[in-house]
mmCIF file of C-alpha atoms in Angstrom:
data_model
loop_
_atom_site.group_PDB
_atom_site.id
_atom_site.type_symbol
_atom_site.label_atom_id
_atom_site.label_comp_id
_atom_site.label_asym_id
_atom_site.label_seq_id
_atom_site.Cartn_x
_atom_site.Cartn_y
_atom_site.Cartn_z
ATOM 1 C CA UNK A 26 0.038 -0.077 -0.029
ATOM 2 C CA UNK A 27 1.428 3.298 -1.061
ATOM 3 C CA UNK A 28 1.625 6.444 1.229
ATOM 4 C CA UNK A 29 1.931 10.224 0.564
ATOM 5 C CA UNK A 30 4.445 12.247 2.283
ATOM 6 C CA UNK A 31 5.550 15.903 1.771
ATOM 7 C CA UNK A 32 9.255 16.811 1.605
ATOM 8 C CA UNK A 33 10.324 20.305 2.341
ATOM 9 C CA UNK A 34 13.424 21.753 0.700
ATOM 10 C CA UNK A 35 15.042 24.771 2.066
ATOM 11 C CA UNK A 36 15.049 26.681 5.196
ATOM 12 C CA UNK A 37 11.631 27.034 6.896
ATOM 13 C CA UNK A 38 10.227 23.949 5.441
ATOM 14 C CA UNK A 39 8.871 22.900 8.858
ATOM 15 C CA UNK A 40 6.568 25.913 8.832
ATOM 16 C CA UNK A 41 4.789 25.224 5.526
ATOM 17 C CA UNK A 42 1.444 24.333 7.327
ATOM 18 C CA UNK A 43 1.138 20.653 6.601
ATOM 19 C CA UNK A 44 1.076 17.710 8.956
ATOM 20 C CA UNK A 45 3.879 15.645 7.699
ATOM 21 C CA UNK A 46 6.966 17.415 6.327
ATOM 22 C CA UNK A 47 10.337 15.692 5.996
ATOM 23 C CA UNK A 48 12.775 18.694 5.978
ATOM 24 C CA UNK A 49 15.981 17.851 3.929
ATOM 25 C CA UNK A 50 17.666 20.986 5.027
ATOM 26 C CA UNK A 51 19.252 23.605 2.898
ATOM 27 C CA UNK A 52 21.042 21.863 0.134
ATOM 28 C CA UNK A 53 23.110 24.943 -0.979
ATOM 29 C CA UNK A 54 23.337 28.591 -0.033
ATOM 30 C CA UNK A 55 20.525 29.594 -2.470
ATOM 31 C CA UNK A 56 17.876 27.442 -0.725
ATOM 32 C CA UNK A 57 16.768 30.215 1.632
ATOM 33 C CA UNK A 58 13.458 29.966 -0.100
ATOM 34 C CA UNK A 59 11.204 26.900 0.252
ATOM 35 C CA UNK A 60 9.562 24.459 -2.004
ATOM 36 C CA UNK A 61 7.757 21.217 -1.371
ATOM 37 C CA UNK A 62 7.611 17.877 -2.964
ATOM 38 C CA UNK A 63 4.580 15.735 -2.623
ATOM 39 C CA UNK A 64 5.795 12.145 -2.902
ATOM 40 C CA UNK A 65 3.887 8.922 -3.171
ATOM 41 C CA UNK A 66 6.057 6.169 -1.930
ATOM 42 C CA UNK A 67 5.826 2.401 -1.360
ATOM 43 C CA UNK A 68 6.253 0.714 1.995
ATOM 44 C CA UNK A 69 9.923 0.310 1.486
ATOM 45 C CA UNK A 70 10.205 4.050 0.720
ATOM 46 C CA UNK A 71 10.714 4.058 -3.057
ATOM 47 C CA UNK A 72 9.081 7.057 -4.823
ATOM 48 C CA UNK A 73 6.392 6.167 -7.344
ATOM 49 C CA UNK A 74 5.075 9.653 -8.061
ATOM 50 C CA UNK A 75 6.339 13.106 -7.269
ATOM 51 C CA UNK A 76 4.918 16.573 -7.717
ATOM 52 C CA UNK A 77 6.661 19.886 -6.959
ATOM 53 C CA UNK A 78 4.680 22.215 -4.950
ATOM 54 C CA UNK A 79 5.888 25.833 -5.433
ATOM 55 C CA UNK A 80 4.559 29.214 -4.789
ATOM 56 C CA UNK A 81 5.774 29.929 -1.165
ATOM 57 C CA UNK A 82 8.091 32.569 -2.255
ATOM 58 C CA UNK A 83 5.938 34.386 -4.684
ATOM 59 C CA UNK A 84 7.704 37.607 -5.524
ATOM 60 C CA UNK A 85 5.169 39.330 -7.948
ATOM 61 C CA UNK A 86 7.965 40.667 -10.120
ATOM 62 C CA UNK A 87 5.987 40.759 -13.354
ATOM 63 C CA UNK A 88 3.245 43.037 -11.719
ATOM 64 C CA UNK A 89 5.844 45.279 -10.239
ATOM 65 C CA UNK A 90 7.494 45.780 -13.630
ATOM 66 C CA UNK A 91 4.277 47.330 -14.896
ATOM 67 C CA UNK A 92 4.519 50.362 -12.588
ATOM 68 C CA UNK A 93 8.134 51.076 -12.927
ATOM 69 C CA UNK A 94 10.130 52.738 -15.802
ATOM 70 C CA UNK A 95 12.808 50.720 -17.679
ATOM 71 C CA UNK A 96 15.664 51.894 -15.478
ATOM 72 C CA UNK A 97 13.779 50.745 -12.393
ATOM 73 C CA UNK A 98 12.813 47.360 -14.086
ATOM 74 C CA UNK A 99 16.437 46.658 -14.474
ATOM 75 C CA UNK A 100 16.910 46.972 -10.700
ATOM 76 C CA UNK A 101 14.289 44.585 -10.085
ATOM 77 C CA UNK A 102 15.111 42.157 -12.986
ATOM 78 C CA UNK A 103 18.280 40.825 -11.287
ATOM 79 C CA UNK A 104 16.578 39.611 -8.229
ATOM 80 C CA UNK A 105 14.453 36.550 -9.277
ATOM 81 C CA UNK A 106 17.547 34.432 -9.744
ATOM 82 C CA UNK A 107 19.983 35.977 -7.264
ATOM 83 C CA UNK A 108 22.882 33.913 -8.706
ATOM 84 C CA UNK A 109 22.303 35.027 -12.345
ATOM 85 C CA UNK A 110 21.813 38.719 -11.670
ATOM 86 C CA UNK A 111 23.923 40.116 -14.519
ATOM 87 C CA UNK A 112 22.289 37.722 -17.141
ATOM 88 C CA UNK A 113 18.763 38.639 -15.984
ATOM 89 C CA UNK A 114 19.401 42.494 -16.243
ATOM 90 C CA UNK A 115 20.817 41.725 -19.745
ATOM 91 C CA UNK A 116 17.858 39.959 -21.034
ATOM 92 C CA UNK A 117 15.693 43.105 -20.222
ATOM 93 C CA UNK A 118 18.088 45.590 -21.565
ATOM 94 C CA UNK A 119 18.229 43.728 -24.839
ATOM 95 C CA UNK A 120 14.477 43.744 -25.125
ATOM 96 C CA UNK A 121 14.342 47.487 -24.881
ATOM 97 C CA UNK A 122 17.357 47.984 -27.186
ATOM 98 C CA UNK A 123 15.829 45.771 -29.918
ATOM 99 C CA UNK A 124 12.604 47.579 -29.772
ATOM 100 C CA UNK A 125 14.209 51.066 -29.978
ATOM 101 C CA UNK A 126 16.722 49.939 -32.592
ATOM 102 C CA UNK A 127 19.822 50.911 -30.356
ATOM 103 C CA UNK A 128 23.344 50.161 -31.648
ATOM 104 C CA UNK A 129 25.147 49.202 -28.465
ATOM 105 C CA UNK A 130 28.951 50.090 -28.622
ATOM 106 C CA UNK A 131 31.287 47.188 -29.332
ATOM 107 C CA UNK A 132 33.319 47.473 -25.997
ATOM 108 C CA UNK A 133 29.902 47.213 -24.071
ATOM 109 C CA UNK A 134 29.077 44.149 -26.231
ATOM 110 C CA UNK A 135 32.319 42.268 -25.328
ATOM 111 C CA UNK A 136 32.210 43.272 -21.649
ATOM 112 C CA UNK A 137 28.654 41.935 -21.422
ATOM 113 C CA UNK A 138 29.749 38.600 -22.677
ATOM 114 C CA UNK A 139 32.786 38.609 -20.353
ATOM 115 C CA UNK A 140 30.563 39.440 -17.389
ATOM 116 C CA UNK A 141 27.927 36.856 -18.352
ATOM 117 C CA UNK A 142 30.743 34.143 -18.287
ATOM 118 C CA UNK A 143 32.004 35.356 -14.992
ATOM 119 C CA UNK A 144 28.482 35.331 -13.618
ATOM 120 C CA UNK A 145 28.170 31.743 -14.954
ATOM 121 C CA UNK A 146 31.371 30.716 -13.261
ATOM 122 C CA UNK A 147 30.074 32.168 -9.845
ATOM 123 C CA UNK A 148 26.742 30.493 -9.974
ATOM 124 C CA UNK A 149 28.170 27.002 -10.989
ATOM 125 C CA UNK A 150 30.644 27.330 -8.224
ATOM 126 C CA UNK A 151 27.852 27.793 -5.625
ATOM 127 C CA UNK A 152 26.112 24.603 -6.732
ATOM 128 C CA UNK A 153 29.428 22.668 -6.862
ATOM 129 C CA UNK A 154 30.633 23.731 -3.442
ATOM 130 C CA UNK A 155 28.702 21.083 -1.502
ATOM 131 C CA UNK A 156 30.282 18.371 -3.672
ATOM 132 C CA UNK A 157 33.650 19.950 -3.919
ATOM 133 C CA UNK A 158 34.609 22.461 -1.119
ATOM 134 C CA UNK A 159 37.526 23.893 -3.227
ATOM 135 C CA UNK A 160 34.925 25.502 -5.420
ATOM 136 C CA UNK A 161 34.108 28.033 -2.682
ATOM 137 C CA UNK A 162 37.459 29.821 -2.917
ATOM 138 C CA UNK A 163 36.901 30.204 -6.779
ATOM 139 C CA UNK A 164 33.501 31.480 -6.280
ATOM 140 C CA UNK A 165 34.807 34.072 -3.745
ATOM 141 C CA UNK A 166 37.462 35.261 -6.373
ATOM 142 C CA UNK A 167 34.897 35.600 -9.090
ATOM 143 C CA UNK A 168 32.395 37.366 -6.772
ATOM 144 C CA UNK A 169 35.241 39.860 -5.831
ATOM 145 C CA UNK A 170 35.863 40.669 -9.506
ATOM 146 C CA UNK A 171 32.125 41.222 -10.215
ATOM 147 C CA UNK A 172 32.013 43.401 -7.180
ATOM 148 C CA UNK A 173 34.971 45.547 -8.237
ATOM 149 C CA UNK A 174 33.473 45.985 -11.687
ATOM 150 C CA UNK A 175 29.841 46.828 -10.585
ATOM 151 C CA UNK A 176 29.942 47.966 -7.103
ATOM 152 C CA UNK A 177 27.370 45.337 -6.160
ATOM 153 C CA UNK A 178 28.210 41.997 -4.488
ATOM 154 C CA UNK A 179 24.957 40.026 -5.374
ATOM 155 C CA UNK A 180 22.606 42.470 -7.150
ATOM 156 C CA UNK A 181 25.090 44.026 -9.687
ATOM 157 C CA UNK A 182 22.801 46.514 -11.445
ATOM 158 C CA UNK A 183 25.604 47.027 -13.985
ATOM 159 C CA UNK A 184 23.638 46.826 -17.272
ATOM 160 C CA UNK A 185 21.932 49.978 -18.752
ATOM 161 C CA UNK A 186 19.702 50.302 -21.660
ATOM 162 C CA UNK A 187 22.238 51.027 -24.351
ATOM 163 C CA UNK A 188 25.311 49.346 -22.766
ATOM 164 C CA UNK A 189 26.728 49.424 -19.269
ATOM 165 C CA UNK A 190 26.550 51.844 -16.388
ATOM 166 C CA UNK A 191 30.306 52.717 -16.693
ATOM 167 C CA UNK A 192 33.563 51.172 -17.850
ATOM 168 C CA UNK A 193 35.428 48.695 -15.843
ATOM 169 C CA UNK A 194 38.201 49.997 -13.378
ATOM 170 C CA UNK A 195 41.645 50.588 -14.596
ATOM 171 C CA UNK A 196 43.663 47.288 -14.338
ATOM 172 C CA UNK A 197 40.493 45.119 -13.825
ATOM 173 C CA UNK A 198 40.934 43.129 -17.068
ATOM 174 C CA UNK A 199 44.540 42.273 -15.876
ATOM 175 C CA UNK A 200 43.259 41.041 -12.597
ATOM 176 C CA UNK A 201 40.497 38.872 -14.290
ATOM 177 C CA UNK A 202 43.251 37.378 -16.484
ATOM 178 C CA UNK A 203 45.299 36.595 -13.391
ATOM 179 C CA UNK A 204 42.417 34.963 -11.604
ATOM 180 C CA UNK A 205 41.490 32.822 -14.601
ATOM 181 C CA UNK A 206 44.991 31.474 -14.784
ATOM 182 C CA UNK A 207 44.747 30.181 -11.222
ATOM 183 C CA UNK A 208 41.493 28.103 -11.655
ATOM 184 C CA UNK A 209 42.246 24.445 -11.794
ATOM 185 C CA UNK A 210 40.084 21.530 -12.610
ATOM 186 C CA UNK A 211 37.706 20.620 -9.834
ATOM 187 C CA UNK A 212 37.844 17.013 -8.753
ATOM 188 C CA UNK A 213 34.393 15.631 -7.697
ATOM 189 C CA UNK A 214 33.787 11.950 -6.649
ATOM 190 C CA UNK A 215 30.518 11.141 -8.698
ATOM 191 C CA UNK A 216 30.450 7.423 -8.048
ATOM 192 C CA UNK A 217 27.428 7.777 -5.421
ATOM 193 C CA UNK A 218 25.389 9.705 -8.208
ATOM 194 C CA UNK A 219 25.775 7.231 -11.054
ATOM 195 C CA UNK A 220 22.379 6.078 -12.263
ATOM 196 C CA UNK A 221 20.367 8.195 -9.811
ATOM 197 C CA UNK A 222 17.436 10.389 -10.951
ATOM 198 C CA UNK A 223 17.527 9.754 -14.776
ATOM 199 C CA UNK A 224 15.777 12.258 -16.788
ATOM 200 C CA UNK A 225 15.165 10.916 -20.322
ATOM 201 C CA UNK A 226 15.559 13.153 -23.314
ATOM 202 C CA UNK A 227 11.827 12.989 -24.242
ATOM 203 C CA UNK A 228 10.805 14.200 -20.874
ATOM 204 C CA UNK A 229 13.403 16.911 -20.828
ATOM 205 C CA UNK A 230 12.012 18.157 -24.203
ATOM 206 C CA UNK A 231 8.363 17.864 -22.997
ATOM 207 C CA UNK A 232 9.053 19.998 -19.955
ATOM 208 C CA UNK A 233 11.207 22.594 -21.691
ATOM 209 C CA UNK A 234 14.292 21.748 -19.641
ATOM 210 C CA UNK A 235 17.239 23.903 -20.601
ATOM 211 C CA UNK A 236 20.731 24.713 -19.378
ATOM 212 C CA UNK A 237 23.105 22.137 -17.849
ATOM 213 C CA UNK A 238 20.244 19.955 -16.646
ATOM 214 C CA UNK A 239 18.843 19.733 -20.120
ATOM 215 C CA UNK A 240 22.166 19.146 -21.857
ATOM 216 C CA UNK A 241 22.944 16.331 -19.360
ATOM 217 C CA UNK A 242 19.849 14.565 -20.889
ATOM 218 C CA UNK A 243 20.760 15.154 -24.504
ATOM 219 C CA UNK A 244 19.082 18.481 -25.210
ATOM 220 C CA UNK A 245 21.525 20.107 -27.614
ATOM 221 C CA UNK A 246 20.593 23.682 -27.029
ATOM 222 C CA UNK A 247 22.842 26.571 -26.042
ATOM 223 C CA UNK A 248 21.828 30.019 -26.905
ATOM 224 C CA UNK A 249 25.491 31.201 -26.851
ATOM 225 C CA UNK A 250 25.739 29.124 -30.168
ATOM 226 C CA UNK A 251 22.070 28.937 -31.350
ATOM 227 C CA UNK A 252 20.890 32.633 -30.749
ATOM 228 C CA UNK A 253 24.114 34.428 -29.871
ATOM 229 C CA UNK A 254 24.741 37.981 -28.926
ATOM 230 C CA UNK A 255 27.066 39.782 -31.374
ATOM 231 C CA UNK A 256 30.258 39.080 -29.416
ATOM 232 C CA UNK A 257 29.518 35.262 -28.985
ATOM 233 C CA UNK A 258 29.403 35.038 -32.845
ATOM 234 C CA UNK A 259 33.124 35.724 -32.868
ATOM 235 C CA UNK A 260 33.754 32.862 -30.263
ATOM 236 C CA UNK A 261 33.681 29.216 -30.823
ATOM 237 C CA UNK A 262 30.992 27.987 -28.423
ATOM 238 C CA UNK A 263 30.715 24.169 -28.418
ATOM 239 C CA UNK A 264 28.538 23.079 -25.576
ATOM 240 C CA UNK A 265 29.118 19.667 -24.162
ATOM 241 C CA UNK A 266 25.997 17.495 -24.313
ATOM 242 C CA UNK A 267 25.649 14.251 -22.440
ATOM 243 C CA UNK A 268 23.103 11.508 -22.824
ATOM 244 C CA UNK A 269 23.012 9.725 -19.503
ATOM 245 C CA UNK A 270 20.619 12.027 -17.925
ATOM 246 C CA UNK A 271 21.488 11.036 -14.387
ATOM 247 C CA UNK A 272 22.703 12.902 -11.362
ATOM 248 C CA UNK A 273 26.313 12.324 -12.275
ATOM 249 C CA UNK A 274 25.841 13.636 -15.804
ATOM 250 C CA UNK A 275 24.141 16.832 -14.391
ATOM 251 C CA UNK A 276 27.152 17.525 -12.138
ATOM 252 C CA UNK A 277 29.528 16.653 -14.961
ATOM 253 C CA UNK A 278 27.746 19.255 -17.222
ATOM 254 C CA UNK A 279 28.290 21.949 -14.524
ATOM 255 C CA UNK A 280 32.047 21.009 -14.507
ATOM 256 C CA UNK A 281 32.083 21.239 -18.300
ATOM 257 C CA UNK A 282 30.589 24.609 -18.322
ATOM 258 C CA UNK A 283 33.076 25.973 -15.773
ATOM 259 C CA UNK A 284 35.889 24.870 -18.309
ATOM 260 C CA UNK A 285 34.019 26.379 -21.150
ATOM 261 C CA UNK A 286 33.374 29.649 -19.336
ATOM 262 C CA UNK A 287 37.003 29.937 -18.517
ATOM 263 C CA UNK A 288 37.910 29.620 -22.131
ATOM 264 C CA UNK A 289 35.276 32.061 -23.382
ATOM 265 C CA UNK A 290 36.316 34.562 -20.734
ATOM 266 C CA UNK A 291 39.927 34.401 -21.785
ATOM 267 C CA UNK A 292 38.866 34.906 -25.342
ATOM 268 C CA UNK A 293 36.852 37.975 -24.457
ATOM 269 C CA UNK A 294 39.970 39.491 -22.729
ATOM 270 C CA UNK A 295 41.916 38.923 -25.947
ATOM 271 C CA UNK A 296 39.332 40.489 -28.132
ATOM 272 C CA UNK A 297 38.160 43.314 -25.875
ATOM 273 C CA UNK A 298 38.083 46.545 -27.921
ATOM 274 C CA UNK A 299 38.512 50.137 -26.643
ATOM 275 C CA UNK A 300 35.751 52.781 -26.827
ATOM 276 C CA UNK A 301 32.616 53.759 -25.022
ATOM 277 C CA UNK A 302 30.481 51.440 -23.089
ATOM 278 C CA UNK A 303 26.972 53.150 -23.313
ATOM 279 C CA UNK A 304 24.929 55.528 -25.367
ATOM 280 C CA UNK A 305 23.704 58.931 -24.324
ATOM 281 C CA UNK A 306 19.930 58.516 -23.665
ATOM 282 C CA UNK A 307 17.204 60.901 -22.721
ATOM 283 C CA UNK A 308 16.084 60.931 -18.999
ATOM 284 C CA UNK A 309 12.957 58.872 -19.724
ATOM 285 C CA UNK A 310 13.161 55.951 -22.140
ATOM 286 C CA UNK A 311 10.070 54.883 -23.956
ATOM 287 C CA UNK A 312 9.738 51.689 -25.984
ATOM 288 C CA UNK A 313 7.635 51.999 -29.146
ATOM 289 C CA UNK A 314 4.391 50.340 -29.283
ATOM 290 C CA UNK A 315 4.672 46.610 -30.087
ATOM 291 C CA UNK A 316 6.233 43.598 -28.540
ATOM 292 C CA UNK A 317 9.436 41.664 -28.702
ATOM 293 C CA UNK A 318 10.902 38.420 -27.192
ATOM 294 C CA UNK A 319 14.574 38.256 -26.219
ATOM 295 C CA UNK A 320 16.483 35.434 -24.535
ATOM 296 C CA UNK A 321 19.940 34.674 -23.113
ATOM 297 C CA UNK A 322 21.718 31.706 -21.862
ATOM 298 C CA UNK A 323 21.728 32.179 -18.143
ATOM 299 C CA UNK A 324 23.684 29.867 -15.867
ATOM 300 C CA UNK A 325 20.535 27.520 -15.407
ATOM 301 C CA UNK A 326 19.191 27.706 -18.796
ATOM 302 C CA UNK A 327 17.104 29.882 -21.192
ATOM 303 C CA UNK A 328 16.162 33.135 -19.477
ATOM 304 C CA UNK A 329 13.551 34.983 -21.763
ATOM 305 C CA UNK A 330 11.835 38.300 -21.572
ATOM 306 C CA UNK A 331 8.524 39.034 -23.544
ATOM 307 C CA UNK A 332 8.053 42.711 -23.508
ATOM 308 C CA UNK A 333 4.806 44.298 -24.810
ATOM 309 C CA UNK A 334 4.823 48.301 -24.890
ATOM 310 C CA UNK A 335 2.177 50.822 -25.529
ATOM 311 C CA UNK A 336 4.679 53.559 -26.168
ATOM 312 C CA UNK A 337 5.041 54.521 -22.556
ATOM 313 C CA UNK A 338 7.994 54.729 -20.199
ATOM 314 C CA UNK A 339 6.692 51.620 -18.370
ATOM 315 C CA UNK A 340 6.065 48.317 -19.885
ATOM 316 C CA UNK A 341 2.425 47.337 -20.490
ATOM 317 C CA UNK A 342 3.504 43.662 -19.921
ATOM 318 C CA UNK A 343 6.773 42.104 -19.173
ATOM 319 C CA UNK A 344 6.607 38.319 -18.981
ATOM 320 C CA UNK A 345 9.617 36.314 -17.662
ATOM 321 C CA UNK A 346 10.510 32.968 -19.029
ATOM 322 C CA UNK A 347 12.848 31.688 -16.205
ATOM 323 C CA UNK A 348 14.815 28.399 -16.456
ATOM 324 C CA UNK A 349 14.100 27.110 -12.824
ATOM 325 C CA UNK A 350 10.309 27.347 -13.389
ATOM 326 C CA UNK A 351 10.404 24.829 -16.312
ATOM 327 C CA UNK A 352 13.289 22.763 -14.936
ATOM 328 C CA UNK A 353 11.746 22.053 -11.423
ATOM 329 C CA UNK A 354 8.670 20.541 -13.223
ATOM 330 C CA UNK A 355 10.819 17.775 -14.479
ATOM 331 C CA UNK A 356 11.359 16.401 -10.965
ATOM 332 C CA UNK A 357 7.947 14.696 -11.829
ATOM 333 C CA UNK A 358 9.581 12.621 -14.365
ATOM 334 C CA UNK A 359 12.932 11.903 -12.889
ATOM 335 C CA UNK A 360 12.200 11.005 -9.210
ATOM 336 C CA UNK A 361 9.910 8.003 -9.715
ATOM 337 C CA UNK A 362 12.030 4.926 -8.892
ATOM 338 C CA UNK A 363 14.237 6.827 -6.569
ATOM 339 C CA UNK A 364 14.546 5.747 -2.932
ATOM 340 C CA UNK A 365 13.811 8.444 -0.203
ATOM 341 C CA UNK A 366 17.339 7.755 1.013
ATOM 342 C CA UNK A 367 18.823 8.733 -2.245
ATOM 343 C CA UNK A 368 16.591 11.821 -2.583
ATOM 344 C CA UNK A 369 19.072 14.401 -1.110
ATOM 345 C CA UNK A 370 21.904 13.255 -3.507
ATOM 346 C CA UNK A 371 19.518 13.518 -6.448
ATOM 347 C CA UNK A 372 18.316 16.957 -5.483
ATOM 348 C CA UNK A 373 21.907 18.126 -4.987
ATOM 349 C CA UNK A 374 22.587 17.603 -8.628
ATOM 350 C CA UNK A 375 19.425 19.472 -9.690
ATOM 351 C CA UNK A 376 20.335 23.179 -9.676
ATOM 352 C CA UNK A 377 17.244 25.504 -9.264
ATOM 353 C CA UNK A 378 16.707 28.897 -7.582
ATOM 354 C CA UNK A 379 13.414 29.121 -5.623
ATOM 355 C CA UNK A 380 13.015 32.862 -6.512
ATOM 356 C CA UNK A 381 13.354 32.042 -10.068
ATOM 357 C CA UNK A 382 10.535 29.514 -9.847
ATOM 358 C CA UNK A 383 8.183 31.882 -7.799
ATOM 359 C CA UNK A 384 8.998 34.958 -9.902
#
C-alpha cells in the first residue's frame, strides 16, 4: 500500500502548514526559499510519483514591472535568480534595445559577454561547493571581481539600456586574467550519483528543460551558439552534451561549463576593444508600441523576456521565462523509482533557484 509524504526543501520547510513534512535542510546557499515535493512512496520508501509544490516565495515581479520605468525594471530584474543577476539584467536591456533599434557600442557588447561568463562561473561554483569544497574559494574570487566592476556583491545593477553603467576600473581586465589562470580543474567523486535520478531526453524536451540539466539529458541547445549575442558570434561556443541524464551527468555538465566559461572569458579579454560602453539617452526611455521576445543563456538555462509596450516609459506587460520554473517541473519525471534515502543526492545535482521558480 502506497503512502503520501511531503518533503520540504530549504530553510523554513517545517513551517509550511502541513502535517507531515520531511525537511531535507538547505542543500546549498541559494535555498533560503522553500518548495515542497509531494511524494507517493511504497512501504519500502521508493518514490512512485512526485509533484513539485511551489509558490511559497511568490515575488510578484511581473506586476511590479508594470508600474516602473525601464531603468527601475533593470533594478528588479536581477533579483528573481539571485545567482544570475547580470544575465537577468541583460535580457531586459536587450528587449528594450531591440524595440528602439539601439546600436550598443562594441566594447559594451564584449564586456557583457565577459561578465555573463564570470556570472556563470560564480553561479556554478555555488552549486558545486557542497560536492567540492575547493569551489568555494574560486566562487569568492569571481564574486570579488564582479563586485569590483559593478559595485554590487549580489545584485550588480551594471547593465543599462544601451550598454553598461560605466567602464570597468583600470587594471581590472588584468586582474581577471590573473584569476582565470589560477582556476584548476575541480575533482568531484561522482560514484554515488551514477544512475540516480535519470531524466530521459523525451521528458526533458516535454518539460522545456534547458541549461546544464537539459544538456545532461541530451538537449542540444545553447543560446550562446544557437541565438548568440554579437560578441558570441566571434567565439567558438561548443557546448558539451551528455546523454546519460542521471545525477552524475548533471554535475559533469556543470564542470564542463566551468571549463567552457574559463575559455570564453579568456577569449573575451583577448578581443576586448577600446571605446565607449554606453549611449547618451534621454532621461525617460520609451519603448515604441509593439512587442518583442529576447532570450539569453543564463547559468541555469534559457532566460527569456517577452516585452509588450504601448509607447510609454513603463512596460504594458513584461513576462519572464525563467529556467528554474520549467526545470523544476521535470522532478515529476526523474524522481519515480528513486528511494527516499537517495533523494538528497539527486536533488543536490538538480540546480534550481526558488525565487526563479516563484517569480
